[in-house]
Tab-separated table of C-alpha atoms in Angstrom:
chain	number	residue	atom	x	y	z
A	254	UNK	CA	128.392	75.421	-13.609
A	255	UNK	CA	129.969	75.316	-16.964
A	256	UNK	CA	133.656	76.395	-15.846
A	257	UNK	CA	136.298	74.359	-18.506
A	258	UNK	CA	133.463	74.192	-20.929
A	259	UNK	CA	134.349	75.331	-24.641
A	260	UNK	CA	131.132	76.171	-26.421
A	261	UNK	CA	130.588	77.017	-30.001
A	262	UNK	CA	127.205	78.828	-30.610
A	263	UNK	CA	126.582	79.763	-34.316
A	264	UNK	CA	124.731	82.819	-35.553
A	265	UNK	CA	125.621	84.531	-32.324
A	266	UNK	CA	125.638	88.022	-33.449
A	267	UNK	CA	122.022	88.996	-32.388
A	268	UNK	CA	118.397	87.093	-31.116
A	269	UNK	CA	118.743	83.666	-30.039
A	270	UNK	CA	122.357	82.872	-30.572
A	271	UNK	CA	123.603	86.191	-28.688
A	272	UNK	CA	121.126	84.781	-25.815
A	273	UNK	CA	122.350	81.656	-25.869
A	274	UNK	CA	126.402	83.046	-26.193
A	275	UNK	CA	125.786	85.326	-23.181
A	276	UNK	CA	123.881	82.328	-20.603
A	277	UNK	CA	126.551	79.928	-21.578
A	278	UNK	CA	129.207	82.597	-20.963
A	279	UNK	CA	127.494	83.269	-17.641
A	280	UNK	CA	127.446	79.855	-16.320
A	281	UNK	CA	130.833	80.218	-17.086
A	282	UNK	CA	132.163	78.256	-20.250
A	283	UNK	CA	134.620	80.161	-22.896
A	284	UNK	CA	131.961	80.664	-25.385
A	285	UNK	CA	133.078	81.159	-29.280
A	286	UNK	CA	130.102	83.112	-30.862
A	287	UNK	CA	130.170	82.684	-35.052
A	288	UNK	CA	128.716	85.160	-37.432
A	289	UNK	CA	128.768	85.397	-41.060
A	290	UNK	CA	130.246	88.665	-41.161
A	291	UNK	CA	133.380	90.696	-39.247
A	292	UNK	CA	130.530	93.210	-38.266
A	293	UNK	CA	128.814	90.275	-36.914
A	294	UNK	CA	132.118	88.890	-35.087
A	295	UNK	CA	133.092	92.179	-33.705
A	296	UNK	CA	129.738	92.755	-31.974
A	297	UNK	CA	130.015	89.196	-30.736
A	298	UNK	CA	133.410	90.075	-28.967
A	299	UNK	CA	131.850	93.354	-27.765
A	300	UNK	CA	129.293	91.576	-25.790
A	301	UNK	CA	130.910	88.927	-24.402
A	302	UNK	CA	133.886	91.331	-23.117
A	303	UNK	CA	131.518	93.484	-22.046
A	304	UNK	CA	129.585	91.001	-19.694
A	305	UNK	CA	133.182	89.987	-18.289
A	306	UNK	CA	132.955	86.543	-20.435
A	307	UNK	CA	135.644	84.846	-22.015
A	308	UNK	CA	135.712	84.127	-25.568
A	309	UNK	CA	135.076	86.078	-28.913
A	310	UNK	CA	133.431	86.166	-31.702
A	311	UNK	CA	134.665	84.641	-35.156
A	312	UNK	CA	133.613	85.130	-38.890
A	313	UNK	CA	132.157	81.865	-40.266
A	314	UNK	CA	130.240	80.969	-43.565
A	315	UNK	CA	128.693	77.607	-42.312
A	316	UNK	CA	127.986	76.336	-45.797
A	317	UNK	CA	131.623	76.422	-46.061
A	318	UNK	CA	133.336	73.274	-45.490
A	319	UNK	CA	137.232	74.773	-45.054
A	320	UNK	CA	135.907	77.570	-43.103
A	321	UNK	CA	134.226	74.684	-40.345
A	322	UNK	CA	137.572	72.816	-40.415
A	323	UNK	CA	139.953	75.536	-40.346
A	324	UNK	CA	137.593	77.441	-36.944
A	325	UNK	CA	137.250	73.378	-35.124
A	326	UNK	CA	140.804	72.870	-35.391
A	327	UNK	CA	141.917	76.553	-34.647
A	328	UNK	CA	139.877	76.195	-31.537
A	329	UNK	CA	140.990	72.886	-30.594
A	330	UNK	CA	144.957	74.010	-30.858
A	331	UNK	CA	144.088	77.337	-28.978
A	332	UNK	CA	141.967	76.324	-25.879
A	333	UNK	CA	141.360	72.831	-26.580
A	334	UNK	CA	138.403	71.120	-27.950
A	335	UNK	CA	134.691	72.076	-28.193
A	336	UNK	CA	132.562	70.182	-25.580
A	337	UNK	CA	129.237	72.223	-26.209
A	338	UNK	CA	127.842	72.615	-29.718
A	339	UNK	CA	124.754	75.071	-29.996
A	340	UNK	CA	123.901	74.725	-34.068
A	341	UNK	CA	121.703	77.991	-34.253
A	342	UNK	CA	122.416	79.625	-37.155
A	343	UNK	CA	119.521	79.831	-39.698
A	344	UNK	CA	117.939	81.492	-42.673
A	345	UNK	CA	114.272	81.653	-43.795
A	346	UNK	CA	113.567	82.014	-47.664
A	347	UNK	CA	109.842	82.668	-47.600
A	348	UNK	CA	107.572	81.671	-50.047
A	349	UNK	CA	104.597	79.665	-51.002
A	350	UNK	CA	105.397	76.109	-52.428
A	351	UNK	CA	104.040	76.744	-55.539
A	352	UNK	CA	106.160	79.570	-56.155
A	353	UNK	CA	109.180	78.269	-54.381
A	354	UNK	CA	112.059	78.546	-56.718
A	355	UNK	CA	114.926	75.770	-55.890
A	356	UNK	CA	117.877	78.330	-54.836
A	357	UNK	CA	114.611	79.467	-52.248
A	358	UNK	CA	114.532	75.095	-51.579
A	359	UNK	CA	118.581	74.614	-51.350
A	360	UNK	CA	119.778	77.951	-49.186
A	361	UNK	CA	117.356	76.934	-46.835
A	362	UNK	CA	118.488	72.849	-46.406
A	363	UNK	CA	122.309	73.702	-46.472
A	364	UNK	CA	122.196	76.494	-44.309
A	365	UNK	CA	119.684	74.907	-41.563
A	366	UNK	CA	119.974	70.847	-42.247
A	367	UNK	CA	123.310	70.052	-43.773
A	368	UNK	CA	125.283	72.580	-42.066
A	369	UNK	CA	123.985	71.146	-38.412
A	370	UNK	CA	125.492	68.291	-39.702
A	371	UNK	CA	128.607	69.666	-40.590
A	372	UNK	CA	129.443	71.343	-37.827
A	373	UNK	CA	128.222	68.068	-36.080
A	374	UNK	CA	130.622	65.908	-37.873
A	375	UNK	CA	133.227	68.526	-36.921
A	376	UNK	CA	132.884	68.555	-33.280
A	377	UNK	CA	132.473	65.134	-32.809
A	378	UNK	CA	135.705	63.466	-32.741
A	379	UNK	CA	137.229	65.733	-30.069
A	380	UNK	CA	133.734	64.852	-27.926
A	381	UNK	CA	134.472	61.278	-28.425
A	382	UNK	CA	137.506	61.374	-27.242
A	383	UNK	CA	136.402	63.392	-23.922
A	384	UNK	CA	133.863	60.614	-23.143
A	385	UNK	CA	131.971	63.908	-22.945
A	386	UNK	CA	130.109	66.331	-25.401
A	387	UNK	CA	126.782	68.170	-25.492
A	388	UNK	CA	125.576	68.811	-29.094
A	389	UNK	CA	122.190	71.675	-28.980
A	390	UNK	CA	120.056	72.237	-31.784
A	391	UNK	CA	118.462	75.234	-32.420
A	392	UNK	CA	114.661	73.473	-34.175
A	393	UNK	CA	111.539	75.230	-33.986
A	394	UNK	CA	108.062	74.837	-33.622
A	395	UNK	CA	107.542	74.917	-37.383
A	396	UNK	CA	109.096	71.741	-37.994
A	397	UNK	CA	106.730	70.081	-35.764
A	398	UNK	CA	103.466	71.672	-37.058
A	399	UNK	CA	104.053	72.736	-40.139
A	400	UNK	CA	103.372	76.685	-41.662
A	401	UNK	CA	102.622	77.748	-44.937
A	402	UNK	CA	104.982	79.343	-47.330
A	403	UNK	CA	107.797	77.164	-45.081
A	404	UNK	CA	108.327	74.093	-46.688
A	405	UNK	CA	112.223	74.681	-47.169
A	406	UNK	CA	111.929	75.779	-43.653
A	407	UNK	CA	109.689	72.939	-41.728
A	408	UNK	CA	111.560	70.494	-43.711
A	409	UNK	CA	115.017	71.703	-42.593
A	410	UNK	CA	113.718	71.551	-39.097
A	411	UNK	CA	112.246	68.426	-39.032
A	412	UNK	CA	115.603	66.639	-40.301
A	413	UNK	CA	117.278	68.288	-38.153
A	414	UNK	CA	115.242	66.540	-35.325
A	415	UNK	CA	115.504	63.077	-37.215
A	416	UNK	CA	119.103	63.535	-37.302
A	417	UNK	CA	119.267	64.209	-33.149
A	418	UNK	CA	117.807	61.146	-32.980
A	419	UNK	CA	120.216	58.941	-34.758
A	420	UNK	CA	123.238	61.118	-33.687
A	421	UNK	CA	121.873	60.564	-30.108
A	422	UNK	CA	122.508	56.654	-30.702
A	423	UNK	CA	125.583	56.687	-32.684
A	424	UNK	CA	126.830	58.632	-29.634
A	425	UNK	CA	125.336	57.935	-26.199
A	426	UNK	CA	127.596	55.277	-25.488
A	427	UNK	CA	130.832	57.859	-25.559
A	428	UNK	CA	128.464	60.272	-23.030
A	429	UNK	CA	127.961	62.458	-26.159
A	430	UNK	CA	124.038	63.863	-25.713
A	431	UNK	CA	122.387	65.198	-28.729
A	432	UNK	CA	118.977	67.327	-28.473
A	433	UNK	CA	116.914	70.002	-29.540
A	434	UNK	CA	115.081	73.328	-28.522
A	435	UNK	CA	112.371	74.283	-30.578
A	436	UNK	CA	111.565	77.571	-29.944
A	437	UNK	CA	107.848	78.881	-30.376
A	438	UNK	CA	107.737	82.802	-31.660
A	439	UNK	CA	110.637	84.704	-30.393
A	440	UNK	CA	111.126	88.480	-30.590
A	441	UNK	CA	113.488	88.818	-32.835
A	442	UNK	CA	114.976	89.908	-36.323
A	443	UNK	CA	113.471	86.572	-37.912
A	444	UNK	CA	109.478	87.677	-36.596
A	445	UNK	CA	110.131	91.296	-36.831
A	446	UNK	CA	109.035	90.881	-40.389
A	447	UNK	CA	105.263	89.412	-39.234
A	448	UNK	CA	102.721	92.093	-39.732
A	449	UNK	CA	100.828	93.376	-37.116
A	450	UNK	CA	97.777	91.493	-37.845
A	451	UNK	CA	99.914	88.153	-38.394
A	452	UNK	CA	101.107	88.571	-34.611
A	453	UNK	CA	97.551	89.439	-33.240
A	454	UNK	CA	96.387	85.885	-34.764
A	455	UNK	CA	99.611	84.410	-33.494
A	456	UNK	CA	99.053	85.361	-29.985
A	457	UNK	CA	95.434	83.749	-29.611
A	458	UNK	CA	96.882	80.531	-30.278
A	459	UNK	CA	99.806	81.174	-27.819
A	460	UNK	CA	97.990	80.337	-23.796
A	461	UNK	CA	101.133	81.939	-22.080
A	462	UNK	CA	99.881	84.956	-24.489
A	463	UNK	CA	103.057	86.312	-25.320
A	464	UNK	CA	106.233	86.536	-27.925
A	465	UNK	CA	108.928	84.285	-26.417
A	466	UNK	CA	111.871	86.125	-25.488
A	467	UNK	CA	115.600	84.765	-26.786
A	468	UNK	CA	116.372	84.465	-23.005
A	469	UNK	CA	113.663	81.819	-22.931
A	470	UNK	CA	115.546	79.753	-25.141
A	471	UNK	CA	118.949	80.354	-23.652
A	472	UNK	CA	117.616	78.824	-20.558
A	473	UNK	CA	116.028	75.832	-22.120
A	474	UNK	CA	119.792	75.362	-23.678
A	475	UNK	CA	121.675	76.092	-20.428
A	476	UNK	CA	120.016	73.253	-19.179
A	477	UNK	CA	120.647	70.844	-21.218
A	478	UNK	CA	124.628	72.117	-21.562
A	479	UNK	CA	124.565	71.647	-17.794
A	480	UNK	CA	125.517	68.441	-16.140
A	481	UNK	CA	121.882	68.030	-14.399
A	482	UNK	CA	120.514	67.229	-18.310
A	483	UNK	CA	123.230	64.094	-18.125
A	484	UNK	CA	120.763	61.715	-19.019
A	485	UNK	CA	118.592	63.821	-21.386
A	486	UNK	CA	119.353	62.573	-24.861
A	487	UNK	CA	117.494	62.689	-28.494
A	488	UNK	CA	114.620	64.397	-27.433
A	489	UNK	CA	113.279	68.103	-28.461
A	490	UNK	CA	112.706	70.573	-25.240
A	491	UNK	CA	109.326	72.602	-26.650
A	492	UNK	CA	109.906	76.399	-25.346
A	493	UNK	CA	106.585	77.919	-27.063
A	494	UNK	CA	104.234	79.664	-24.743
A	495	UNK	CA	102.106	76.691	-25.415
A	496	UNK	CA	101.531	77.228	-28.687
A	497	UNK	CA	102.395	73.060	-29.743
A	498	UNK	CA	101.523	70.525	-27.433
A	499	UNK	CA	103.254	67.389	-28.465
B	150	UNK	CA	159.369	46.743	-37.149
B	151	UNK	CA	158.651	45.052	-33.378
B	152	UNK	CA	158.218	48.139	-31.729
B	153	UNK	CA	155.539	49.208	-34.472
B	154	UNK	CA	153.659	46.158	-33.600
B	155	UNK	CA	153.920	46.810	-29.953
B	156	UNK	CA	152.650	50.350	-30.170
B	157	UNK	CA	149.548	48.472	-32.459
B	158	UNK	CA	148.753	46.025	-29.638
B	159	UNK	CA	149.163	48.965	-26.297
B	160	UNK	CA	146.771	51.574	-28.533
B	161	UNK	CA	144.051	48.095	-29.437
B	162	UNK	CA	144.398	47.465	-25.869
B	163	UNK	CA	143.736	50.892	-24.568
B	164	UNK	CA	141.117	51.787	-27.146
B	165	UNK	CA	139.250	48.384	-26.586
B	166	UNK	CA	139.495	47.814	-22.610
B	167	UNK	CA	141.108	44.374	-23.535
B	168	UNK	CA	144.591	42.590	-21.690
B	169	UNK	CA	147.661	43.140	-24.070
B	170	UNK	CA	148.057	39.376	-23.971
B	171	UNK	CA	145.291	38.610	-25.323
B	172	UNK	CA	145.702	40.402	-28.815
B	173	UNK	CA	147.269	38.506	-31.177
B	174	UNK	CA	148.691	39.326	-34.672
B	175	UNK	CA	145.008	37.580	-36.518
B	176	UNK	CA	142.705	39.272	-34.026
B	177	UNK	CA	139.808	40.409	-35.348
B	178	UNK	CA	138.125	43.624	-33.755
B	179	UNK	CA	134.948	43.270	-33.761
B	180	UNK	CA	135.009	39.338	-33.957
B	181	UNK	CA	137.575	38.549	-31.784
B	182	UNK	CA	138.056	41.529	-29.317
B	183	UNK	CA	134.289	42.604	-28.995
B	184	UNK	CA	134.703	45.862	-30.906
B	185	UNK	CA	131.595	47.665	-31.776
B	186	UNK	CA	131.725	49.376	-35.319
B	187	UNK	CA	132.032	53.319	-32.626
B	188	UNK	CA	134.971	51.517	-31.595
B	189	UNK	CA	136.331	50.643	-34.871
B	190	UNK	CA	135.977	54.152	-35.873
B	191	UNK	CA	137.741	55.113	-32.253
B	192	UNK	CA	140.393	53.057	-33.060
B	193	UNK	CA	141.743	54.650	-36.416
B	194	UNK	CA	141.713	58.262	-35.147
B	195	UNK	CA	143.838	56.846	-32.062
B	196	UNK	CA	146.204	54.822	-34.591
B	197	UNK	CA	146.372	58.479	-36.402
B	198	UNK	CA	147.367	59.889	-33.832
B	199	UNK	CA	150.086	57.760	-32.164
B	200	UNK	CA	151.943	56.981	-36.023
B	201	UNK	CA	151.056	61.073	-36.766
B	202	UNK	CA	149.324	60.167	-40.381
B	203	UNK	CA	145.946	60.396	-41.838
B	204	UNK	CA	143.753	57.188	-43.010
B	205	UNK	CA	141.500	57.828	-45.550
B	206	UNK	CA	138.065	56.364	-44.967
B	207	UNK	CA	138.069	54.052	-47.430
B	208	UNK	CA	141.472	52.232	-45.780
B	209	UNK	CA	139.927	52.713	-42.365
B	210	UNK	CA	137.237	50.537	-43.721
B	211	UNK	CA	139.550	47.504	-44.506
B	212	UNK	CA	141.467	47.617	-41.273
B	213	UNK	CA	139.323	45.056	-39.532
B	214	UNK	CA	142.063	43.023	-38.037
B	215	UNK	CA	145.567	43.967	-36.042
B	216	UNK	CA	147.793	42.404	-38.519
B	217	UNK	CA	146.041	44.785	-41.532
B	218	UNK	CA	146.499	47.423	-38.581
B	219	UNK	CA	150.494	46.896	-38.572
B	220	UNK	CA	150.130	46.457	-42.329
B	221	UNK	CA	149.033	49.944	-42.988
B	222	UNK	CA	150.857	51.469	-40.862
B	223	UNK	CA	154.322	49.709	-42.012
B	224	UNK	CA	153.363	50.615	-45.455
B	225	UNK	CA	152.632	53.982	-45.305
B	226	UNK	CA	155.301	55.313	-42.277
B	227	UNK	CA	156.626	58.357	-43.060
């Protein structure tokens, strides 16, 4: 289904992204999997050679400017340009609002908001030119209805979802979609840290009554890579258990 | 020189949809040749490409017509 396809999925080296990485790979595009360290890279060429995919995994820092540049064109001289963008790299920095100190405030915005746009920015000309592009953002519930000690966090998310939007106009004429997933609670790293008590109260606000599962969200983004979400643009697919009814 | 301005005119042509005749030296993109500011944009990375040089945002902004096109282009030619 996505045979041709280049896709670049950030923060691939575990949870969501490596879900993501190995659906796209199945469907069938060459999937580039990022990770902010060689560890990270190396386990993202593991998995994909293991599953019989094509692509690898690559070391990138996406607060770094060079670093984007240097990866987009490398990519684009190598195989040729990337035509699905999955921005799902991200970084919580916990902590009350009171007590939030501004590095807490700023690591959380670069990494999650301005970095989207980055990579965005990046990816775009090459997409353009196709007449073709899928850009995927990686949102979350959060950023829709708020949680405490998140502000950094639900702010991040929520201008990432603003910025869809207007991306979604600036580019639907050149076929370029722009959208969202915003994942629920998913077992992974990121949640591991919830105590026990925190997930019980979780779960009796979720009606499908479970953690979501990072293959959940790979599917929700598999669709909308695929050609049968062609006239899907600027919207958020929820993928929650239930949890946030828009 | 000529063949500069010919290679302006095919790539406005291409980039906008609009008959090579019809572009003149005074054309205006957007006012003239029913450019939309996506296509303006379009239209610089393709000029980029076919003279193999870089326009800085700020000079991509004043290229509005073909003549400033051939302008830039004849000025800054490697």
């Amino acid at each position: 289904m996505l045979q041709g396809q280049i896709a670049l999925v950030t923060g691939a080296s575990r949870g969501i992204g490596k879900a993501v990485a190995l659906e796209l790979a199945r469907l069938g595009a060459t999937v580039i999997g990022t990770a902010t360290s060689p560890e990270g890279a190396g386990n993202i060429s593991a998995y994909l050679a293991e599953a019989g995919a094509q692509g690898r995994g690559e070391v990138l820092e996406v607060r770094d400017q060079a670093q984007v540049d240097a990866l987009i064109s490398g990519i684009e001289k190598e195989i040729g340009p990337v035509s699905i963008l999955v921005n799902n790299a991200g970084i919580t920095r916990d902590n009350l609002a009171m007590r939030m100190k501004d590095e807490e405030w700023d690591a959380v915005i670069d990494t999650n908001l301005k970095a989207v746009f980055r990579l965005s920015k990046a990816v775009m000309r090459g997409m353009m030119k196709a007449r073709s592009g899928r850009i995927i953002n990686i949102t979350s519930v959060v950023g829709h209805a708020g949680n405490p000690g998140q502000a950094n966090y639900c702010a991040a998310k929520a201008g990432v979802a603003g910025m869809t939007r207007s991306l979604a106009r600036e580019l639907g004429s050149r076929n370029v979609t722009v959208n969202c997933v915003a994942p629920g609670f998913i077992d992974t790293d990121m949640t591991k840290v919830l105590s026990d008590e925190q997930k019980t109260s979780l779960l009796g606000n979720i009606p499908l009554g479970r953690l979501g599962l990072p293959e959940d969200i790979a599917a929700a983004v598999a669709f909308l890579a695929s050609p049968g979400a062609a006239y899907v643009t600027g919207t958020t697919v929820h993928v929650n258990g239930g949890m946030y009814m828009d | 020189m000529d063949n500069i301005v010919e290679r302006v005119k095919k790539i406005v042509a291409e980039q906008l949809g609009v008959n090579e005749a019809d572009i003149k030296n005074e054309s205006s993109f957007v006012d003239d040749l029913g450019a939309d500011s996506l296509d303006t944009v379009e239209l610089v990375m393709a000029l980029e490409e076919e003279f193999e040089c870089e326009i800085p945002d700020e000079e991509a902004e004043k290229i509005t017509s073909v003549q400033q096109a051939i302008d830039y282009i004849l000025a800054n030619k490697k």
